[in-house]
Every structure is written in structure tokens, then in C-alpha cells.
Coordinates of C-alpha atoms in Angstrom, one line a residue:
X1 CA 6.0 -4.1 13.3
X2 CA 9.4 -6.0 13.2
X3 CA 10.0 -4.4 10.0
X4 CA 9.0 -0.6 11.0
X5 CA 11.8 -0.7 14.0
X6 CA 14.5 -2.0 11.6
X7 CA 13.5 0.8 9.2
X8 CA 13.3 3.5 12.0
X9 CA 16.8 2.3 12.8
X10 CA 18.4 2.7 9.2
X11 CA 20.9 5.8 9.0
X12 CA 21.5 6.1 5.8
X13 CA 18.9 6.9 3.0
X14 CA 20.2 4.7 0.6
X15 CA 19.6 1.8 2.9
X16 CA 16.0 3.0 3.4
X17 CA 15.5 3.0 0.0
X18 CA 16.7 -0.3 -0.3
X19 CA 14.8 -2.1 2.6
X20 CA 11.1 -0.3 1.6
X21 CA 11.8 -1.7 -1.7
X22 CA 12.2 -5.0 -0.7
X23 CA 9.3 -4.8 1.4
X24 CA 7.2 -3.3 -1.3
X25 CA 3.8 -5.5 -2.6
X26 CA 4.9 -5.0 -6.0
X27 CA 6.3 -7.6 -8.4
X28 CA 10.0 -8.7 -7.9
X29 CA 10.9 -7.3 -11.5
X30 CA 9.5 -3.7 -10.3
X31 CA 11.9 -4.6 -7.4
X32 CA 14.6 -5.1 -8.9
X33 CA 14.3 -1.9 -11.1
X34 CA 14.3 0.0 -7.8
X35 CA 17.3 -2.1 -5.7
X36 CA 19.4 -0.8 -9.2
X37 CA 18.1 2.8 -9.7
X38 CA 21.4 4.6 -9.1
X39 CA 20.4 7.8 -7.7
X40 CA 18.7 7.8 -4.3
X41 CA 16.7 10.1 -4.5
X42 CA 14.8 8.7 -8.0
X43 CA 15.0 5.7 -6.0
X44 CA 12.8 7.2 -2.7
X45 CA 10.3 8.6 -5.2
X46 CA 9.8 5.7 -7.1
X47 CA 9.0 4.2 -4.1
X48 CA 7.2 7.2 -3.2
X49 CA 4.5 6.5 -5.9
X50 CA 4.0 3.3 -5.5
X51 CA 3.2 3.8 -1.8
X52 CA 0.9 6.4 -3.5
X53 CA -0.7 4.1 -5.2
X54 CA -1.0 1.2 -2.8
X55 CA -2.5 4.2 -0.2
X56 CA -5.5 4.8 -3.0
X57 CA -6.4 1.0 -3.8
X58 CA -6.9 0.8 0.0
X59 CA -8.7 4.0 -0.3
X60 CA -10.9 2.1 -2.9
X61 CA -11.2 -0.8 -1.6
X62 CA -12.3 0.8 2.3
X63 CA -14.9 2.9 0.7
X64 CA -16.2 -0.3 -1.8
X65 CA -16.4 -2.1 1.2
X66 CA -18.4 0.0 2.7
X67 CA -21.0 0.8 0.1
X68 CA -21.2 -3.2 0.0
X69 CA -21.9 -3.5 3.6
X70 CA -24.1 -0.4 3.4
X71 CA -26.0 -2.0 0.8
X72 CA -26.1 -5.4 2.4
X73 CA -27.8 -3.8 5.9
X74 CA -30.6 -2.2 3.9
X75 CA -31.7 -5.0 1.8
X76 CA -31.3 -6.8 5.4
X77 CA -33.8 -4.4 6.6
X78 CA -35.8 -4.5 3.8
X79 CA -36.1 -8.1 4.2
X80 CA -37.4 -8.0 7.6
X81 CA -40.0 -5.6 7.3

């Protein structure tokens, strides 16, 4: 929450670029790649797929989780009849 009103407040792109990076889950080297990409814009859609791709492993996981619990309730009622 903190960190979504100090991005909301961020005027320039570049800065965006820079404080989503740093607040990435991705490993610091991946980081650092991104704080030193010079163009903003290859910056932003960098970032822009690895948002991607932290949006579709929590895709994954939701819908594994899910099946498990799914899974879990009918055995559960198999159980007890």
C-alpha cells in the first residue's frame, strides 16, 4: 500500500521505471540489468514482462490451488460416506 501511493506520486517515467524495478520479486542481478537499461521505455517493458509473468505464476498457482482443494473435499466426502 505504502509503496503504491509513492508510485502513484512519481512524475516522471523514468523514476517509475526505476522504483517498480526495485520493487520487483526478481533476483537483484535482473535488477540491476533494469536500474541500467538506458532507454526508458526498454526499461518499462522489461518490467512489463516480468509483471507478465509474475501475473501467470499466480494464475497457476490460484487455479493448482484450487484443483488441490477441489480434490481434497471429494476424497473428504468420500471418506465419510
Amino acid at each position: 500500500p505504502e509503496s503504491i501511493a509513492t508510485i502513484m506520486h512519481l512524475g516522471a517515467p523514468e523514476a517509475l521505471a526505476d522504483q517498480v524495478a526495485y520493487l520487483l520479486p526478481i533476483p537483484p542481478s535482473d535488477k540491476q540489468t533494469l536500474l541500467e537499461t538506458a532507454s526508458t521505455k526498454e526499461c518499462l517493458e522489461s518490467i512489463l514482462a516480468h509483471l507478465a509473468r509474475e501475473a501467470e505464476i499466480l494464475r497457476l498457482e490460484q487455479e493448482l490451488r484450487s484443483k488441490v482443494e477441489q480434490d481434497i473435499s471429494q476424497t473428504q466426502r468420500d471418506y465419510l460416506l
